Coordinates of C-alpha atoms in Angstrom, one line a residue:
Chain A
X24 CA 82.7 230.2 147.9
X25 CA 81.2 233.3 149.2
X26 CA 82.6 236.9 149.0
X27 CA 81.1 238.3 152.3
X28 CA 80.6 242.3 152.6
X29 CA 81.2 242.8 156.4
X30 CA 80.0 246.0 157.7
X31 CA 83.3 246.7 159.5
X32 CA 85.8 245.4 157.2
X33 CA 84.7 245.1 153.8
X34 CA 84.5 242.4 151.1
X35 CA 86.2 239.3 151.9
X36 CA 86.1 235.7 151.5
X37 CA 83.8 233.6 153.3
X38 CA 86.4 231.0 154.5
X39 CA 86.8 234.2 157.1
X40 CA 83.5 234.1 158.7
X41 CA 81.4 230.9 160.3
X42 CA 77.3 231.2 159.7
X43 CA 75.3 231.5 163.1
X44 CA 72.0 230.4 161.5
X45 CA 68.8 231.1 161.0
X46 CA 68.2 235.4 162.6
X47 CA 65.9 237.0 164.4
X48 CA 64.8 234.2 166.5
X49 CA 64.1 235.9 169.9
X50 CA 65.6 234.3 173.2
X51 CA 62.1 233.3 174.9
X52 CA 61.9 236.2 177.0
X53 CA 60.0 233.5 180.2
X54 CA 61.6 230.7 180.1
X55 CA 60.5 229.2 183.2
X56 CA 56.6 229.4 181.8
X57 CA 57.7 227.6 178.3
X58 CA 56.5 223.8 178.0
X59 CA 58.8 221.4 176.5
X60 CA 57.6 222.0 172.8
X61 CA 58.2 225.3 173.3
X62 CA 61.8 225.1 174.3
X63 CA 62.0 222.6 171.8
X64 CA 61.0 225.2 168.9
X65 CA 63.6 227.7 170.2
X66 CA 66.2 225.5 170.6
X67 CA 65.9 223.0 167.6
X68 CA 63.0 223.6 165.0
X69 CA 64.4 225.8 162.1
X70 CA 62.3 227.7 159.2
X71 CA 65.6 226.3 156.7
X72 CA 64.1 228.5 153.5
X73 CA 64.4 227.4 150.2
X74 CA 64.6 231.5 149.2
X75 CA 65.1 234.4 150.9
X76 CA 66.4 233.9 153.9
X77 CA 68.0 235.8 156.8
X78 CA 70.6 234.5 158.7
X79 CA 73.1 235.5 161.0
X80 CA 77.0 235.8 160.4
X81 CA 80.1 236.3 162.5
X82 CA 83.8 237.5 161.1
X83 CA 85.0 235.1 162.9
X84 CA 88.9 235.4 161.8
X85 CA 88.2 239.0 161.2
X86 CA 86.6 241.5 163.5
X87 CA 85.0 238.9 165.2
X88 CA 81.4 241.0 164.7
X89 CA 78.6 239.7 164.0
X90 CA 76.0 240.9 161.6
X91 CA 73.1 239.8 159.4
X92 CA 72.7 239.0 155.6
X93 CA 70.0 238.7 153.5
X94 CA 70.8 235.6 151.1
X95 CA 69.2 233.4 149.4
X96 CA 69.3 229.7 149.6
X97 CA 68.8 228.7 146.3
X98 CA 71.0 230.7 144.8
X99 CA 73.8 231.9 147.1
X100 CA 73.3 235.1 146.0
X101 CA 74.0 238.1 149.0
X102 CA 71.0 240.5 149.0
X103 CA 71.8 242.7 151.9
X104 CA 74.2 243.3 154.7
X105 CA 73.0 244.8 158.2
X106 CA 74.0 245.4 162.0
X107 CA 73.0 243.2 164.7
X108 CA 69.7 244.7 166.2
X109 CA 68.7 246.4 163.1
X110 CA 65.5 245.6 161.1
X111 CA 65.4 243.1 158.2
X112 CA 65.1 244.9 154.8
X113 CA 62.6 244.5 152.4
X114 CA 64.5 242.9 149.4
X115 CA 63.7 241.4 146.0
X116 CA 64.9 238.0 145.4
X117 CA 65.2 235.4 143.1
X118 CA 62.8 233.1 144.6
X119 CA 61.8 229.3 143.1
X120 CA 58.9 229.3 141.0
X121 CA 57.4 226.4 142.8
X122 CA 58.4 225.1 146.4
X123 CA 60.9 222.6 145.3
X124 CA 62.1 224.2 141.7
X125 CA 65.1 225.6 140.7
X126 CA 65.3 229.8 140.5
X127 CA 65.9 231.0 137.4
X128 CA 69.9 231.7 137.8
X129 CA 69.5 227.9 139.9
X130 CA 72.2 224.7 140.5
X131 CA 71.5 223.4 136.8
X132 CA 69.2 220.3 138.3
X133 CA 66.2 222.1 136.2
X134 CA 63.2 219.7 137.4
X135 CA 60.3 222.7 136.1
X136 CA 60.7 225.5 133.8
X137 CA 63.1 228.3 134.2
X138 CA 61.9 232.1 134.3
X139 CA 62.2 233.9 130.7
Chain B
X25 CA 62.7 187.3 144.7
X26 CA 60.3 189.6 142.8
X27 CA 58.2 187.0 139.8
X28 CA 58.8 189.1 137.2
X29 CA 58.5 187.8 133.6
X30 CA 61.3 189.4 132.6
X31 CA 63.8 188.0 135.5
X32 CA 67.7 188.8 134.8
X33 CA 69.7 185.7 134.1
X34 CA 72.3 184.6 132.1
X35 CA 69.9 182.8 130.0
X36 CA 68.3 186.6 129.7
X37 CA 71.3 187.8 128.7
X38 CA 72.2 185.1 126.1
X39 CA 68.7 185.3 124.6
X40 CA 69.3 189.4 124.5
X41 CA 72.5 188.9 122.5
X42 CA 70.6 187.1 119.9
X43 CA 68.4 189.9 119.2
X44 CA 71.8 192.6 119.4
X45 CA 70.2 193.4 122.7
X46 CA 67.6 195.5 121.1
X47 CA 64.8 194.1 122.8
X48 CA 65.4 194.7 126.3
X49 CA 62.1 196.3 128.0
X50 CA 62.0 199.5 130.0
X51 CA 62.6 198.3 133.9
X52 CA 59.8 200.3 135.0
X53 CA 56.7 201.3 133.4
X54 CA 55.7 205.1 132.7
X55 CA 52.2 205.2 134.4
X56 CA 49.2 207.4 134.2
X57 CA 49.1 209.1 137.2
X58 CA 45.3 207.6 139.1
X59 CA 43.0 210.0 141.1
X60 CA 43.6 208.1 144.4
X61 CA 46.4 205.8 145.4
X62 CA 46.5 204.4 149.4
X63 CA 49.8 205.2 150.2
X64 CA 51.8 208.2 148.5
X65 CA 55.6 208.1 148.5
X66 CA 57.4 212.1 148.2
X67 CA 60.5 211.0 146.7
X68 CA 61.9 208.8 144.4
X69 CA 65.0 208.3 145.8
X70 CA 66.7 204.9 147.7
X71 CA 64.8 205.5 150.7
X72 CA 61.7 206.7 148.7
X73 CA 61.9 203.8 146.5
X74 CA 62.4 201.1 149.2
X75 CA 59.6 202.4 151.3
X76 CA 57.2 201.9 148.6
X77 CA 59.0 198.6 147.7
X78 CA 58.7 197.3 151.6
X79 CA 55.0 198.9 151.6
X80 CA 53.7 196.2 148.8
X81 CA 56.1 193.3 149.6
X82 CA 56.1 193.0 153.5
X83 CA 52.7 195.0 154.7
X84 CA 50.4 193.8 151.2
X85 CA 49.8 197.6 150.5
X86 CA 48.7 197.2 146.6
X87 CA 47.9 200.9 145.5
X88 CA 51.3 202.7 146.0
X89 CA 52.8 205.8 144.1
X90 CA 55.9 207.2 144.0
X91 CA 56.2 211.2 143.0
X92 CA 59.9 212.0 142.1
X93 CA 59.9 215.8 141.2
X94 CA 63.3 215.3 139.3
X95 CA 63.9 211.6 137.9
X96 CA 64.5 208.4 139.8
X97 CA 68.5 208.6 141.1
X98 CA 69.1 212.2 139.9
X99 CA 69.4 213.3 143.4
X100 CA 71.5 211.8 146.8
X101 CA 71.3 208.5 145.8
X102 CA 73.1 209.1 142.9
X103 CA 75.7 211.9 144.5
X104 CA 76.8 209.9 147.6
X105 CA 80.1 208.2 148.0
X106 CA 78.9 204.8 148.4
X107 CA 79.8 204.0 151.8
X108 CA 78.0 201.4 153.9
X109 CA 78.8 200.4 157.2
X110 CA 77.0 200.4 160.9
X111 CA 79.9 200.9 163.0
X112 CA 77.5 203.7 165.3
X113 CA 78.3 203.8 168.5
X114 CA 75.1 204.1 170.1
X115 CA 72.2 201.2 170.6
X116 CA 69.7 203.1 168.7
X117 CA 72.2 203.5 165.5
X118 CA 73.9 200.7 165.9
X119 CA 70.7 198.7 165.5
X120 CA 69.2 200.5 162.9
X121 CA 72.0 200.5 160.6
X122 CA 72.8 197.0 161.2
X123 CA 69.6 196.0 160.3
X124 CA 70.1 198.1 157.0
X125 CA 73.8 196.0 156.4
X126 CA 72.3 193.3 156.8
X127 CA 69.4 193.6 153.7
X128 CA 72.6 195.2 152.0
X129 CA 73.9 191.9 151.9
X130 CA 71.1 189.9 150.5
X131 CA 69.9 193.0 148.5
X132 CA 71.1 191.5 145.3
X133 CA 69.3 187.9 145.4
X134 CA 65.8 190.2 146.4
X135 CA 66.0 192.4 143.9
X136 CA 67.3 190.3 141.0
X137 CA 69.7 193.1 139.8
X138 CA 73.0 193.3 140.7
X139 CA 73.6 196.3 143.1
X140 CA 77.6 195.4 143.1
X141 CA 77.5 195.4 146.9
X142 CA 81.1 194.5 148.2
X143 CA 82.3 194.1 151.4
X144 CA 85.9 195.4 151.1
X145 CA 85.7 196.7 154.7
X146 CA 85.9 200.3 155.9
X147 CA 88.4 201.7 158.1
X148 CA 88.3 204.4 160.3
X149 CA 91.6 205.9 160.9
X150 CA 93.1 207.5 164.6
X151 CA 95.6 210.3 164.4
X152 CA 95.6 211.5 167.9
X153 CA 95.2 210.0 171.5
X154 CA 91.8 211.1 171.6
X155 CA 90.6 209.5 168.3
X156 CA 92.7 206.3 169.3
X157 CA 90.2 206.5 172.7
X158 CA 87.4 207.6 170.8
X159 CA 87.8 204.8 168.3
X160 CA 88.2 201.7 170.9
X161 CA 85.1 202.8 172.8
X162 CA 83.1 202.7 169.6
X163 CA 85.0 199.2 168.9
X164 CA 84.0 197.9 172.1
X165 CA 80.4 199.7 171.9
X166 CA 80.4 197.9 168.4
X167 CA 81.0 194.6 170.0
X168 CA 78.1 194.6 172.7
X169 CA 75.8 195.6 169.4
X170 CA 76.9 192.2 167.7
X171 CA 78.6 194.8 165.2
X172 CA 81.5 193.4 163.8
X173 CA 84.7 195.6 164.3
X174 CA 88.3 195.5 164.9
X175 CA 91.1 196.9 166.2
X176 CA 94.3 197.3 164.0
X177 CA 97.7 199.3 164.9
X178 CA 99.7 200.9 162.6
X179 CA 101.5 198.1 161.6
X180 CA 98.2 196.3 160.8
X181 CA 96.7 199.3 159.2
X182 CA 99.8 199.7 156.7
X183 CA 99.8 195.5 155.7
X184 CA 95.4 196.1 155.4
X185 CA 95.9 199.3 153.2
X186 CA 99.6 199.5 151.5
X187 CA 99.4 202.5 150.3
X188 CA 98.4 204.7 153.4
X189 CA 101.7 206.5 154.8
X190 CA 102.2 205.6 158.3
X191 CA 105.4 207.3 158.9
X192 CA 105.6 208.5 162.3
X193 CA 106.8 212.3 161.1
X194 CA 103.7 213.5 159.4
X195 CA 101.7 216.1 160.6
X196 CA 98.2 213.4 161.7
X197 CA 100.2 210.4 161.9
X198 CA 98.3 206.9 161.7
X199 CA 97.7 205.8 165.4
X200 CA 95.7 202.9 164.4
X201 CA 91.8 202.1 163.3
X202 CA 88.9 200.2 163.3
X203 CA 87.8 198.2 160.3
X204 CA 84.9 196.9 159.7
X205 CA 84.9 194.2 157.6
X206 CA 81.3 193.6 156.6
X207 CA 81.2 197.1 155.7
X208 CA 82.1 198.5 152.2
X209 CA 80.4 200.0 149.0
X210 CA 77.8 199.2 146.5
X211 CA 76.9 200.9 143.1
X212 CA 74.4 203.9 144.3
X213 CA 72.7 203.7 140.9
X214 CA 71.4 200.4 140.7
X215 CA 70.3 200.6 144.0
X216 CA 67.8 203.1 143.2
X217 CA 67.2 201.3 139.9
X218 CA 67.0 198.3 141.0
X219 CA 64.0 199.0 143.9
X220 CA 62.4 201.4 141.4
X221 CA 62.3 197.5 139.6
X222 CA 61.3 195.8 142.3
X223 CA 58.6 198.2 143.2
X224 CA 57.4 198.3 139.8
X225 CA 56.8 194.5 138.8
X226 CA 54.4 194.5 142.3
X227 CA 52.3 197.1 141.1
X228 CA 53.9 200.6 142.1
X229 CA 53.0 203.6 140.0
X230 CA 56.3 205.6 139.7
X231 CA 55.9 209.1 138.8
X232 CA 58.7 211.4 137.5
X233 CA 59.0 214.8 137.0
X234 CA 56.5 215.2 139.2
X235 CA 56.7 218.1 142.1
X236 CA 54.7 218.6 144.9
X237 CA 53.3 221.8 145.8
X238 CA 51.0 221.3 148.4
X239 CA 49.5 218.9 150.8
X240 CA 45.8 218.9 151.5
X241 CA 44.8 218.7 155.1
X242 CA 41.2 218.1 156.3
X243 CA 40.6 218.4 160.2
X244 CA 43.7 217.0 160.9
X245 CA 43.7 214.3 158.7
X246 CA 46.0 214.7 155.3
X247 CA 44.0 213.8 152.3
X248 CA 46.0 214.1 149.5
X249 CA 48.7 215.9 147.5
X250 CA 48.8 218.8 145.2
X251 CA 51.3 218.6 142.0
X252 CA 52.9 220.1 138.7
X253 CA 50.7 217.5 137.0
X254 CA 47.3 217.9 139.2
X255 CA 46.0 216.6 142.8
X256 CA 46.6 213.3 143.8
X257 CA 44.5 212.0 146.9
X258 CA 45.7 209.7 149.3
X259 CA 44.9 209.0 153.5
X260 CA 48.6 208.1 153.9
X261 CA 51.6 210.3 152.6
X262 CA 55.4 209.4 153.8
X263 CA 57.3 212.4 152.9
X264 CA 60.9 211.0 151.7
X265 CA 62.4 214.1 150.2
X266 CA 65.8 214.4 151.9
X267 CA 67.1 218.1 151.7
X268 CA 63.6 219.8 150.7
X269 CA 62.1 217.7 153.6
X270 CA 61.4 221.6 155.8
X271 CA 60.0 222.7 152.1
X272 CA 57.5 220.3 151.7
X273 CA 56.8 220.0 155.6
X274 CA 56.2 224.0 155.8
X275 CA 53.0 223.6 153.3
X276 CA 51.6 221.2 156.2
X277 CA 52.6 223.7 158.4
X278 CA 55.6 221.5 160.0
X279 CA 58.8 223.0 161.7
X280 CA 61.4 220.3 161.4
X281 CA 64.5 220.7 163.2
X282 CA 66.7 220.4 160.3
X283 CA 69.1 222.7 158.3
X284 CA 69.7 221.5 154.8
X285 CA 73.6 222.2 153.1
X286 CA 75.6 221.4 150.3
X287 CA 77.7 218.1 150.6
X288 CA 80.7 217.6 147.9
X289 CA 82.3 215.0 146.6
X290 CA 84.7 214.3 143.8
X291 CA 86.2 211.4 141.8
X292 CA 89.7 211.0 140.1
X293 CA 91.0 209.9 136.6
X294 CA 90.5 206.3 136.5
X295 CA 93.4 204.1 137.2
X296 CA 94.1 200.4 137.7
X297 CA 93.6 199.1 141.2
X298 CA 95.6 200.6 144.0
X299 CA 93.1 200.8 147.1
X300 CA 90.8 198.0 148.2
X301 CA 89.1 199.5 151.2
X302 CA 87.5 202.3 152.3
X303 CA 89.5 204.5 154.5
X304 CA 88.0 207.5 156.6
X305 CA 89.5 209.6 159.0
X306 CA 87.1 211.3 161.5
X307 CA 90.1 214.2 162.1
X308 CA 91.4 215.5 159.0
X309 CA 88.1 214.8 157.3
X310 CA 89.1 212.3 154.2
X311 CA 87.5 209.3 153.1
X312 CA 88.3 207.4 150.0
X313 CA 87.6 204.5 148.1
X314 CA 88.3 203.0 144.9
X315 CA 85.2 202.6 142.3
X316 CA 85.4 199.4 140.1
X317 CA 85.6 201.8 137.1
X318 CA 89.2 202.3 138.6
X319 CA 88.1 206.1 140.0
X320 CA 89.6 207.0 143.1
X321 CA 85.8 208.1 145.1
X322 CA 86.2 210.8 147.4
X323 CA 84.3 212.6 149.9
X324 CA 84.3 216.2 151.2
X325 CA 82.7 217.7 153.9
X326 CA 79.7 220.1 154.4
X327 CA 79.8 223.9 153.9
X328 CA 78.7 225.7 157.1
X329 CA 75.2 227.7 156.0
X330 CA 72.2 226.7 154.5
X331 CA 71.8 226.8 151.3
X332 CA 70.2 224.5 148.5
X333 CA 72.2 225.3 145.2
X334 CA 73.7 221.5 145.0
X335 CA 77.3 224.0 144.8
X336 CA 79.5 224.0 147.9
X337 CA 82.8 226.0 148.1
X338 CA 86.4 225.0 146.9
X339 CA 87.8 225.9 149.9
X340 CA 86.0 222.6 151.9
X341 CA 87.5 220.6 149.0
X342 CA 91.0 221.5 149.0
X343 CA 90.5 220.8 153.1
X344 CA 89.6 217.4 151.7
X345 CA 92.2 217.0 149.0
X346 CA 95.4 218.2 151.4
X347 CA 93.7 215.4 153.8
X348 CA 94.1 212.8 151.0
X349 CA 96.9 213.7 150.0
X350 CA 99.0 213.7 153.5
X351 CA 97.5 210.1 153.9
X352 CA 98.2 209.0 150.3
X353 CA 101.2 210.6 149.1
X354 CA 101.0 208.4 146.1
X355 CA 97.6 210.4 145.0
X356 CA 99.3 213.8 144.6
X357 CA 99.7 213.7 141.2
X358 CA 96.2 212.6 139.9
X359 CA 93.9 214.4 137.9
X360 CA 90.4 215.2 139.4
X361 CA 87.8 214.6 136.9
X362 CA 84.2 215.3 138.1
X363 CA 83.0 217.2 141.1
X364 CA 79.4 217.6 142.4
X365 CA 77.4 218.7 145.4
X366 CA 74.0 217.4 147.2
X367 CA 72.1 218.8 149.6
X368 CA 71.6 217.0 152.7
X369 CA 69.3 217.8 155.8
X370 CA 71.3 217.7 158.9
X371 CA 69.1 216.8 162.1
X372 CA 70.7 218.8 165.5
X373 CA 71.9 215.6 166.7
X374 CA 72.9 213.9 163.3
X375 CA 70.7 211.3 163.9
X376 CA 67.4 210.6 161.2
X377 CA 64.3 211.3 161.7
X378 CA 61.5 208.7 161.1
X379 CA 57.9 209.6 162.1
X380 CA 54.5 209.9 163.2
X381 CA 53.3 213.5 162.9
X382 CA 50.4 215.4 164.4
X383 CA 48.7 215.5 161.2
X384 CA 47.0 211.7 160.8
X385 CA 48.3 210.3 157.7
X386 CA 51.4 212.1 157.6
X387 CA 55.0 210.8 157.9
X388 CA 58.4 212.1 157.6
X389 CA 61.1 210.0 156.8
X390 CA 64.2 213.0 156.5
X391 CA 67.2 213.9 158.4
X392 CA 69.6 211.5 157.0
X393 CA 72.0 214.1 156.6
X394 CA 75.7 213.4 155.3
X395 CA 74.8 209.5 156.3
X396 CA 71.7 208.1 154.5
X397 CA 73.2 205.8 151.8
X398 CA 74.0 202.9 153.8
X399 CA 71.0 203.2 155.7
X400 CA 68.5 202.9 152.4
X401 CA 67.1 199.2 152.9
X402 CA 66.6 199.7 156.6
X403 CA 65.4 203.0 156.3
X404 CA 62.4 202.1 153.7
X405 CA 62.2 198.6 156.0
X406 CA 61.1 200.8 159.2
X407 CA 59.5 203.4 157.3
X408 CA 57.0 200.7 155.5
X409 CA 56.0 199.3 158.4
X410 CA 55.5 202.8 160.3
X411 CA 53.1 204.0 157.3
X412 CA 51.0 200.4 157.1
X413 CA 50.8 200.2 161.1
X414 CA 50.1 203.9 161.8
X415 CA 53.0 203.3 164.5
X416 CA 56.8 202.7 164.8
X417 CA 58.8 200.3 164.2
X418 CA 60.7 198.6 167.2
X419 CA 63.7 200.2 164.9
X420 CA 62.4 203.8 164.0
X421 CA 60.3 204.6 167.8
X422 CA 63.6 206.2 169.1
X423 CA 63.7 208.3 165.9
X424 CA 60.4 210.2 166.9
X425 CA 60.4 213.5 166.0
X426 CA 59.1 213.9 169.7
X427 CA 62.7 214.0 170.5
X428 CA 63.5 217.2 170.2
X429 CA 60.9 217.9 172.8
X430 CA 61.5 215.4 175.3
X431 CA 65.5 215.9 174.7
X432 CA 66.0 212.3 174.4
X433 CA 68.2 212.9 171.8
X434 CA 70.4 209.9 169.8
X435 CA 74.0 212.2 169.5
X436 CA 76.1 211.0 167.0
X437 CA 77.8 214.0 165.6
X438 CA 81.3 213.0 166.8
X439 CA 80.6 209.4 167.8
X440 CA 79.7 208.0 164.6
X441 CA 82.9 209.6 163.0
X442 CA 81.7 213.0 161.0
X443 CA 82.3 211.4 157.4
X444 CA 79.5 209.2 156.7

């Protein structure tokens, strides 16, 4: 399980807050103009990172705010916490050597060579 | 029935026993990876694995590899609950799946290894008006299909299953359930051991530890694959890689529609038999079956963000274990003894995809999500004969990945009960 920093609240436990997904995907600002492929990449088609990701989160049985984290995927590991509307920032992570590996601090399913 | 000279039999075995069974051969081969192959497989996993197996035996396709970055069963197949049924309540699933049930049950004879498929039936469990209405309109759906499914009350459910506790005063009382009876379980292992044979003896190179990281694309047409252990070309690829599916389809430049997760699921002490069904409930989100090992198989749900760490968190298995444990009061006192997590690739409408893309020579097979274990013959069935036709199978066309732009989408999130 998670421990969660919430910008409003503080650390708690994950079972508090429900994930909202993939962030920073911008509500098509014409949507009469968009062909179906392009409604169909808003509504449905998702980058689902194996790395660094940033996604959205929402205390849910907290606050009830919703913010943004930096995690990533293959490790679980929290990077950064920030406010709705602001910028994502620049983090170092812990990415997979190759596309499909395992990170260094990974699941244990080594299938290529960890990092020294 | 694959010719292979070195068919299982009893006389196979009695011969082995001679020789202290020290002479048993490998039951596939360790190939040298060739320059060029016709048909790639990404994935050596059921589906994977009976894709490539279909490919040779029902469409002729002679030169067929099979890159597994990992080892063959090491991921889902080996970390799902077993389950196989085709109870779905729509057309589209409903046929699909049936179609898979159906190989399930002469899987066996085809394959010459014993998969230890048995029907033992699976049960899905109401608790509430609404699931009781939910459940008979995916009975009846079931019965238009030519599914097989009952109805049972309580009464029925508690002389088909003993030990569930049907007393009126619990919190989810037992309103009833359909069973399935053609449904049940089958050992996920030999499954995928027992194509990765099949595939083998008719001439399919299967290549472990073996990770793709890149696909070469050539004016729209896909001409080969990049890997750990050098390039491999190829005009036809079927990408088969269940929860890195958006992974490998982002180095062709694909956006899928898919989130990938962590699934968990847990297994007990082992004790003698006490359970000979599978029991789900779609509400409090339990399922459970007995493994012929004597371990008590259980199923948990899916955490709610992406991630792709093969670790989910404890609180979605206590969920699980207070579920099973209000149903089967009998349980509360057992030891759990291993507990594991997978990641599965969950499709916006729970449904698979299996498809044509706009790159020529490229298909996905991916979006199985919690559900793709009892789908694995069918699955590599529809899939073969997409990759070796360049179109869809009858089967597979409503599975397009056009879908999602034409909104004709197959919804079986609550439908097909949520534990698959």
């Amino acid at each position: 399980m998670l421990l969660i920093n919430c910008p409003y609240c503080g650390e708690r436990e994950q079972e508090e807050f429900s994930c909202g997904g993939e962030a920073h995907i911008e509500r098509p600002k014409n949507p009469p103009d968009l062909n179906d492929d392009q409604w169909a990449d808003y509504l449905f088609l998702r980058q689902n990172i194996k790395g660094l990701q940033y996604e959205r989160w929402n205390h849910s049985f907290g606050c009830r705010q919703w913010f943004n984290v930096a995690r990533n995927t293959a490790t679980d590991e929290i990077l950064a916490v920030y406010k709705m509307g602001e910028k994502p920032p620049v983090v170092e992570s812990n990415d997979p050597i190759t596309p499909c590996g395992e990170p260094a601090i990974g699941s244990g399913n080594f299938s290529t060579s960890k990092k020294s | 029935m694959i010719k292979s000279p070195k068919k299982y039999s009893v006389f196979s075995l009695v011969k082995n026993a001679f020789s202290y069974h020290e002479n048993w051969q490998p039951a596939w081969k360790n190939p040298e990876i060739k320059k060029e192959y016709e048909a790639i497989i990404v994935g050596g996993g059921g589906h994977g694995l009976t894709t490539a197996f279909y490919l040779a035996k029902n469409h002729g396709v002679k030169n067929i590899a099979v890159v597994e970055k990992g080892w063959i069963g090491g991921g889902n197949t080996g970390r799902n609950t077993t389950i196989i049924r085709s109870n779905y309540l729509w057309d589209q699933s409903a046929a699909i799946y049936d179609h898979a049930l159906k190989l399930w049950e002469g899987m066996s004879q085809e394959l010459n290894y014993n998969v230890m498929f048995s029907q033992r039936g699976v049960m899905n469990v109401a608790h509430n008006l609404h699931d009781v209405r939910e459940l008979k309109r995916r009975w009846h759906a079931n019965r238009l299909n030519g599914v097989d499914c009952e109805w049972l009350d309580t009464k029925e459910v508690k002389k088909f299953c003993p030990v569930i506790n049907t007393s009126p005063n619990i919190r989810y009382p037992v309103m009833g359930a359909t069973l399935q009876r053609r449904a049940g379980t089958a050992r996920h292992d030999a499954v995928a051991w027992g194509y990765a044979r099949g595939a083998d003896s008719m001439g399919v190179d299967i290549i472990q530890n073996c990770e793709v990281t890149g696909i070469n694309i050539n004016n729209g047409n896909v001409t080969g694959i990049e890997t750990t252990r050098g390039t491999i070309n190829s005009k036809k690829i079927g990408v088969v890689s269940a929860g890195h599916s958006s992974v490998i389809a982002k180095m062709a430049g694909i956006k899928l529609p898919l989130e990938s997760r962590p699934l968990q699921a847990l297994v007990s002490e082992p004790v003698k038999p006490v359970i000979d069904t599978v029991v789900m409930s779609n509400t409090i989100h339990a399922y459970v079956s007995q493994s012929d090992k004597g371990e008590l198989v259980i199923g948990a749900g899916t955490d709610g963000y992406n991630s792709y760490s093969q670790r989910g968190g404890f609180n979605i298995v206590e969920d699980t274990i207070m579920a099973i444990v209000e149903l089967f009061p009998l349980f509360s006192r057992m030891k759990m003894l291993r507990h594991w997590g997978g990641i599965v690739d969950i499709c916006p409408d729970a449904s698979p995809i299996i498809s044509k893309t706009h790159i020529n020579g490229l298909y996905f097979n991916c979006g199985w999500g919690t559900g793709g274990f009892k789908a694995t013959p069918g699955s590599g069935w529809v899939f073969a004969h997409t990759i070796a036709n360049d179109q869809p199978h009858a089967l597979n066309a409503p599975f397009s990945i056009n879908r999602f732009s034409s909104g004709e989408l197959v919804d079986e999130h609550g439908a097909a009960a949520v534990a698959h």
